[in-house]
PDB file of N, CA and C in Angstrom:
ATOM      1  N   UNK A   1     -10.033  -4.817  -5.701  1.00 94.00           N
ATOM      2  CA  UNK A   1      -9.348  -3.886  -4.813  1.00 94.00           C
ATOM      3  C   UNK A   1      -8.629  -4.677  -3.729  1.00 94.00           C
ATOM      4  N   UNK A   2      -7.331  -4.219  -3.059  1.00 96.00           N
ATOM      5  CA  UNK A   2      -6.632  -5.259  -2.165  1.00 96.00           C
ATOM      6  C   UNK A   2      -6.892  -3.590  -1.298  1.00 96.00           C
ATOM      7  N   UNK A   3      -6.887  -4.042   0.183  1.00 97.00           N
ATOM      8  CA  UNK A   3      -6.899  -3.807   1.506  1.00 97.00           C
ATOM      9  C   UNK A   3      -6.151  -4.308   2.229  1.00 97.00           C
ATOM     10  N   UNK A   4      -5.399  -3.059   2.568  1.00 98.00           N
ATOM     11  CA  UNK A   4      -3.821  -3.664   3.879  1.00 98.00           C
ATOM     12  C   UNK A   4      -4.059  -2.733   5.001  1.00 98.00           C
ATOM     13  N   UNK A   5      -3.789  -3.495   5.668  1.00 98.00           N
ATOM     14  CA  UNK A   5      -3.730  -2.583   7.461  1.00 98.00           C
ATOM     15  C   UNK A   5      -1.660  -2.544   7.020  1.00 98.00           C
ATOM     16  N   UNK A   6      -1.354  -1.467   7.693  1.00 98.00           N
ATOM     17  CA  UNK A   6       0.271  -1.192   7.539  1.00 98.00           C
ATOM     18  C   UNK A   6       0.242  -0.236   8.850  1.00 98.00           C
ATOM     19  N   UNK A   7       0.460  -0.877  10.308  1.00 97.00           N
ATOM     20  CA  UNK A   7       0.301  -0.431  11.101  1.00 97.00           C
ATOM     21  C   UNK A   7       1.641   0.499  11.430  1.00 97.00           C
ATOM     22  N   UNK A   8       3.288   0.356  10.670  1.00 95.00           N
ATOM     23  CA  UNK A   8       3.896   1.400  10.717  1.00 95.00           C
ATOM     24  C   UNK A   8       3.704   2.294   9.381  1.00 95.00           C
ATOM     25  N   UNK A   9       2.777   2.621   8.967  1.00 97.00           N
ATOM     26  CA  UNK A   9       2.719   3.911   8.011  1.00 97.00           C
ATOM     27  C   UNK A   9       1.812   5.196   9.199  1.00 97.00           C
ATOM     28  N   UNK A  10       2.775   5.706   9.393  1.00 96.00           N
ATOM     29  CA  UNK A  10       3.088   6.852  10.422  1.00 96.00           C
ATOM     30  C   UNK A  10       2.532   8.525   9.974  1.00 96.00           C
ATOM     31  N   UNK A  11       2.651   8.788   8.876  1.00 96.00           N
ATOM     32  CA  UNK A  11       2.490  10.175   8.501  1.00 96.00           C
ATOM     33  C   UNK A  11       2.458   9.845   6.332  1.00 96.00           C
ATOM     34  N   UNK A  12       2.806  10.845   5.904  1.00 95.00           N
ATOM     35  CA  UNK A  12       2.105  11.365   4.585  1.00 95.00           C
ATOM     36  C   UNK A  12       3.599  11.043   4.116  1.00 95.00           C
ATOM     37  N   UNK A  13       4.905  11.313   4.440  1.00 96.00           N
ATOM     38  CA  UNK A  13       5.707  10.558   4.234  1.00 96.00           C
ATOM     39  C   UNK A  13       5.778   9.455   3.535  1.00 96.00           C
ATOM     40  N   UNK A  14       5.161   8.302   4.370  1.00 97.00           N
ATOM     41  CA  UNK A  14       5.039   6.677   4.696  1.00 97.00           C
ATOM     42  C   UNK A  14       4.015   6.509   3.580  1.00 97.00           C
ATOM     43  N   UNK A  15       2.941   7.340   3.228  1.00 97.00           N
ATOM     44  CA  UNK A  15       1.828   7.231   2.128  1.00 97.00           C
ATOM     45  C   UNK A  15       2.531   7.498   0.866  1.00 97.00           C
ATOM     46  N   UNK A  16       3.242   8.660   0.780  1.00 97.00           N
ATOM     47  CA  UNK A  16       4.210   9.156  -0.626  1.00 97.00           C
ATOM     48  C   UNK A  16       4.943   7.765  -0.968  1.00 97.00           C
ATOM     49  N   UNK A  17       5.828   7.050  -0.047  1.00 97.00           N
ATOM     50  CA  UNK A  17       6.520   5.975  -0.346  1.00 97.00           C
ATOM     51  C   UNK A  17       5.516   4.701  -0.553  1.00 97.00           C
ATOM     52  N   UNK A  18       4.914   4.255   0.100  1.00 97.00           N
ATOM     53  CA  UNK A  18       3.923   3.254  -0.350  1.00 97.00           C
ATOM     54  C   UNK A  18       3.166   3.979  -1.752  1.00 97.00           C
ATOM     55  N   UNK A  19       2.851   4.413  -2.073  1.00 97.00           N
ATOM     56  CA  UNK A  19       2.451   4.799  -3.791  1.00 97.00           C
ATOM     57  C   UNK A  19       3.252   4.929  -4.623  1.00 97.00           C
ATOM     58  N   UNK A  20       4.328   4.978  -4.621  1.00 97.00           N
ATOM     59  CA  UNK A  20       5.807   5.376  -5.312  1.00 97.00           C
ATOM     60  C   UNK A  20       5.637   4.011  -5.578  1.00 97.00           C
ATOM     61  N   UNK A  21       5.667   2.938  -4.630  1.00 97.00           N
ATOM     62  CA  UNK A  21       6.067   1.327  -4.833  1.00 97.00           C
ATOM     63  C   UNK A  21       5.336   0.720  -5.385  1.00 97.00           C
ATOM     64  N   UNK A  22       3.845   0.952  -5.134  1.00 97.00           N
ATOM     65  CA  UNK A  22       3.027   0.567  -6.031  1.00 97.00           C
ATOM     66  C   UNK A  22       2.901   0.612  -7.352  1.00 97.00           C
ATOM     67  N   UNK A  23       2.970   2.484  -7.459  1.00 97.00           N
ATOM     68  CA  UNK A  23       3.196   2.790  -8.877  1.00 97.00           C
ATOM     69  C   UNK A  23       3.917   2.547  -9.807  1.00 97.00           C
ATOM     70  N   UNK A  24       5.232   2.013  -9.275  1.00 96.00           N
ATOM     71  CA  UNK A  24       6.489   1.072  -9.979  1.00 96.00           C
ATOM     72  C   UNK A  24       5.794   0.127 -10.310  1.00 96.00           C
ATOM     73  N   UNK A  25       4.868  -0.655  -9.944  1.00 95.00           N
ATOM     74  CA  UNK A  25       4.448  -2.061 -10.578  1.00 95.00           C
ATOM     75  C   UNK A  25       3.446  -1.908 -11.566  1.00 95.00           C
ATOM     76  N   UNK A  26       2.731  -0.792 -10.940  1.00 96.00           N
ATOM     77  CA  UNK A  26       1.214  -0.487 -12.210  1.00 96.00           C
ATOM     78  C   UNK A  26       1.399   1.133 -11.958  1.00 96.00           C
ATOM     79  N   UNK A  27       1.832   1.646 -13.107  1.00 96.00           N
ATOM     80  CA  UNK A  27       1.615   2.985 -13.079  1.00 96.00           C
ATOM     81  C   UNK A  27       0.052   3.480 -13.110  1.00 96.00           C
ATOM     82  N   UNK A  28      -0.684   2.513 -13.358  1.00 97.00           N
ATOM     83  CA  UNK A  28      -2.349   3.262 -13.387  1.00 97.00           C
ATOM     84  C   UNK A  28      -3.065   2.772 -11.663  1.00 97.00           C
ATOM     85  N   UNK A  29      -2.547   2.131 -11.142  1.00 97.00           N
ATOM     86  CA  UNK A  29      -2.981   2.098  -9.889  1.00 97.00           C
ATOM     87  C   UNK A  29      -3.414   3.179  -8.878  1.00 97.00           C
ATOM     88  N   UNK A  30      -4.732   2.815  -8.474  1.00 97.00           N
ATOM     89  CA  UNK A  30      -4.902   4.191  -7.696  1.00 97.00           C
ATOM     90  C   UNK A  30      -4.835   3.439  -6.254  1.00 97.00           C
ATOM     91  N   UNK A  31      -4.018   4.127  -5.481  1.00 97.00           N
ATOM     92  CA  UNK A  31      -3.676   4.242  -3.972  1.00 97.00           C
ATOM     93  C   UNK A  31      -4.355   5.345  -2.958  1.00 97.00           C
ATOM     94  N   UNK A  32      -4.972   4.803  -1.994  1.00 97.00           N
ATOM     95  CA  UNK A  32      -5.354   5.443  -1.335  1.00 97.00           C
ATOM     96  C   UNK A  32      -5.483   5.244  -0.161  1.00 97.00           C
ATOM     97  N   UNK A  33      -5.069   6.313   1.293  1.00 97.00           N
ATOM     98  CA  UNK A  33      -4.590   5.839   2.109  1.00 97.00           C
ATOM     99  C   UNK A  33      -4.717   6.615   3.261  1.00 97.00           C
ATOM    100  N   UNK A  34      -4.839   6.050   4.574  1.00 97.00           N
ATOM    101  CA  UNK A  34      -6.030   6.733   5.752  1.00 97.00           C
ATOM    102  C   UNK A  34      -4.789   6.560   6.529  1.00 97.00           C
ATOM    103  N   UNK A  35      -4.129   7.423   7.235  1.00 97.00           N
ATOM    104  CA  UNK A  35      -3.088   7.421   8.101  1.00 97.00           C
ATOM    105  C   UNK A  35      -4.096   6.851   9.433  1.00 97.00           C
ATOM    106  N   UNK A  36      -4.698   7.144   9.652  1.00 97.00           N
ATOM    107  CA  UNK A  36      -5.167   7.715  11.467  1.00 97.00           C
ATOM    108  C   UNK A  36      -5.993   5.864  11.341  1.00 97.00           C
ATOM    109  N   UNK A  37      -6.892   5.341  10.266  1.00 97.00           N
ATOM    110  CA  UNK A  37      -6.872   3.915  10.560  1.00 97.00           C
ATOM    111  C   UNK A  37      -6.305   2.986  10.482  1.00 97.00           C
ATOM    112  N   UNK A  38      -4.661   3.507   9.758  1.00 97.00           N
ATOM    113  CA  UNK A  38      -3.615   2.373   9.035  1.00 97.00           C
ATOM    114  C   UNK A  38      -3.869   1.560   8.312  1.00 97.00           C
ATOM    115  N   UNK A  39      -5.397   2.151   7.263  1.00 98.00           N
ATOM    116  CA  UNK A  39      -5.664   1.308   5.786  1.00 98.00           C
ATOM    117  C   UNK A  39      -4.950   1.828   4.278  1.00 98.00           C
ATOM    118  N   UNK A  40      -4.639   1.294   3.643  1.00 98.00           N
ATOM    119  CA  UNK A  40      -4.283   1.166   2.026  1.00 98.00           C
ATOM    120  C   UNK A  40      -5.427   0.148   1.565  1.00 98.00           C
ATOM    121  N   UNK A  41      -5.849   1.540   0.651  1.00 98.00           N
ATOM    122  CA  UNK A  41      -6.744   0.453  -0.374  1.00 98.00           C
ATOM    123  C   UNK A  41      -6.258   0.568  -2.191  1.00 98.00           C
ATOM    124  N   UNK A  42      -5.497  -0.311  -2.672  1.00 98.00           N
ATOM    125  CA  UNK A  42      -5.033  -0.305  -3.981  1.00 98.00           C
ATOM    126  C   UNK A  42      -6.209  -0.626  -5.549  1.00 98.00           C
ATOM    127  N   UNK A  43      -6.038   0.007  -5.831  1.00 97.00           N
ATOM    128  CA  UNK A  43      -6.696  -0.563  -6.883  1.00 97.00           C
ATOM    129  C   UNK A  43      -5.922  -0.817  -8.264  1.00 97.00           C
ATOM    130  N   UNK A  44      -5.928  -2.073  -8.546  1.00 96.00           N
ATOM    131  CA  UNK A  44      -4.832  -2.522  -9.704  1.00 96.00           C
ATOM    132  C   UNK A  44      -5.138  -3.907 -10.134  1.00 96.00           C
ATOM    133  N   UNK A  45      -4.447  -3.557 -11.439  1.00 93.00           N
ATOM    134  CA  UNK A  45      -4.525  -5.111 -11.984  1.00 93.00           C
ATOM    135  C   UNK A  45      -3.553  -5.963 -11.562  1.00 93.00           C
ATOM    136  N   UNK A  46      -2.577  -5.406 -10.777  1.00 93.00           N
ATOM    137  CA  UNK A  46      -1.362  -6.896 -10.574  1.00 93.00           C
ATOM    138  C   UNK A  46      -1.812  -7.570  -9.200  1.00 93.00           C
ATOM    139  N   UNK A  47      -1.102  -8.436  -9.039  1.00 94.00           N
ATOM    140  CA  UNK A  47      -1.184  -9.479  -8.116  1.00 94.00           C
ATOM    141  C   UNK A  47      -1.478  -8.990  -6.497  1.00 94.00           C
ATOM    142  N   UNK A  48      -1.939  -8.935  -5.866  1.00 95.00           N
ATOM    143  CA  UNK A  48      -1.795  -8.832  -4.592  1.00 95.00           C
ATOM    144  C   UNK A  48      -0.673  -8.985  -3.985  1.00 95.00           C
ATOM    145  N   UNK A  49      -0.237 -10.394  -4.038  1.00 96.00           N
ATOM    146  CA  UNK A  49       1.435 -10.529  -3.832  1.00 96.00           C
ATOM    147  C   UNK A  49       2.439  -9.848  -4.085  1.00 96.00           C
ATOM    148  N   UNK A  50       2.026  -9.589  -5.479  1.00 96.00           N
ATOM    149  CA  UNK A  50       3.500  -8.814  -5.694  1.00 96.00           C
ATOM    150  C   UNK A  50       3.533  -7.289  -5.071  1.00 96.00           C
ATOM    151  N   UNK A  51       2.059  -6.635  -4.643  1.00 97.00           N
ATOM    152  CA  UNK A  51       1.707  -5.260  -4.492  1.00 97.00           C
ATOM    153  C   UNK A  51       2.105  -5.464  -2.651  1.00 97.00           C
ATOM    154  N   UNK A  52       2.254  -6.772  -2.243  1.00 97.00           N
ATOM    155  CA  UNK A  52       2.769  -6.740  -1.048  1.00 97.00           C
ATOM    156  C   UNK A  52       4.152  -6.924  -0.500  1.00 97.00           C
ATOM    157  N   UNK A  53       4.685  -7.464  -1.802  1.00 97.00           N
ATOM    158  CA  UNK A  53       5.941  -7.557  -1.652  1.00 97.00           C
ATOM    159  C   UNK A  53       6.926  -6.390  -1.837  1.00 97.00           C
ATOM    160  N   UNK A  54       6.152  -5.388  -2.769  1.00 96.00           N
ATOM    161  CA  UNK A  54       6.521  -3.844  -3.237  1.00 96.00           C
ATOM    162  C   UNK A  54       6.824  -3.118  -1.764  1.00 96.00           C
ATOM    163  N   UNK A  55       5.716  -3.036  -1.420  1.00 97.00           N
ATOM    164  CA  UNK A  55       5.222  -2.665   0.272  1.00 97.00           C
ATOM    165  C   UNK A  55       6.286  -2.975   1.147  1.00 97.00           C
ATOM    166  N   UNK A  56       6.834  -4.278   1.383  1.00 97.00           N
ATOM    167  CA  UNK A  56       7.376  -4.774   2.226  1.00 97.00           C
ATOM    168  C   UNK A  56       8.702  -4.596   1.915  1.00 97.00           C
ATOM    169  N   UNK A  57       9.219  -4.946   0.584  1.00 96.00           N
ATOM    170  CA  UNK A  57      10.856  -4.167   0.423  1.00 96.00           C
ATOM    171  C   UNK A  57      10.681  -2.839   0.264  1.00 96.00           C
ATOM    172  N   UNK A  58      10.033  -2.067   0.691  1.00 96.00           N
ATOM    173  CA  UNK A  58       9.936  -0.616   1.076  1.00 96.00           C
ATOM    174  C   UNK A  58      10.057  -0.469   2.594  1.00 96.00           C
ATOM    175  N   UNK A  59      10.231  -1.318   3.304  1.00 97.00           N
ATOM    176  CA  UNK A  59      10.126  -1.514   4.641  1.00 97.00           C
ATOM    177  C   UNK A  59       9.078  -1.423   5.685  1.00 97.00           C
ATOM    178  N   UNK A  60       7.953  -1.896   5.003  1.00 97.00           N
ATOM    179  CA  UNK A  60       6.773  -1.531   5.662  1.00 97.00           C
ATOM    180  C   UNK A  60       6.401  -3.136   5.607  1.00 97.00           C
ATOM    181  N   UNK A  61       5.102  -3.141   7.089  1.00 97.00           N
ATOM    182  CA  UNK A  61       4.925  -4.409   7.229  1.00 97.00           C
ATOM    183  C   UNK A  61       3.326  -4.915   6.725  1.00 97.00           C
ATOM    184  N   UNK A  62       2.634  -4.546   5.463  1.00 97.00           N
ATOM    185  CA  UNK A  62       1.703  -4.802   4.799  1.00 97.00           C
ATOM    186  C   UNK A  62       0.809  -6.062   5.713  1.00 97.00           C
ATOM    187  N   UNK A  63      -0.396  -6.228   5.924  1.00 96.00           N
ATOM    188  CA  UNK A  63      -0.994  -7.198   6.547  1.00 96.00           C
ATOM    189  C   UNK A  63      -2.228  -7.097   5.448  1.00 96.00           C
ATOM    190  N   UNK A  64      -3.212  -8.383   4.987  1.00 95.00           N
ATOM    191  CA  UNK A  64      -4.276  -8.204   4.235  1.00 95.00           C
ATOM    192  C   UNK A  64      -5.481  -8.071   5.328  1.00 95.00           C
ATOM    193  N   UNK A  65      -6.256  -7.036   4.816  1.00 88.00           N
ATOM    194  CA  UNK A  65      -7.622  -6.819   6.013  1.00 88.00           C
ATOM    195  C   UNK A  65      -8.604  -7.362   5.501  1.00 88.00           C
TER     196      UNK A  65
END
C-alpha cells in the first residue's frame, strides 16, 4: 500500500481527480481518501513513482507519509 499526505486535495472534487489518475495506471487500484487528514492510501501493483507522478501531473503536490 503507498500513503501520501496531498495537502492541496481540498474537497471530493480533488479525490474524484486523484482516482481518475490513478486508475489510468491500474484500473484495479483501490483509492482511498480522507479529505479532513490530507491522506491517500493506494493500493496497487505499480510503482509508487509512477502513482506519484500520475498525482503530480494532475497538479497536486503528492508527499510519501
Amino acid at each position: 500500500m503507498i500513503t501520501l499526505t496531498i495537502d492541496d486535495m481540498t474537497c471530493g472534487g480533488c479525490v474524484a481527480s486523484i482516482s481518475r489518475v490513478v486508475k489510468n495506471i491500474d484500473a484495479a487500484a483501490i483509492v482511498t481518501a480522507d479529505v479532513a487528514t490530507k491522506r491517500v492510501n493506494v493500493e496497487t501493483n505499480s510503482d509508487a513513482s509512477a502513482v506519484i507522478a500520475a498525482i503530480s501531473a494532475a497538479g497536486f503536490h503528492p508527499v510519501p507519509a
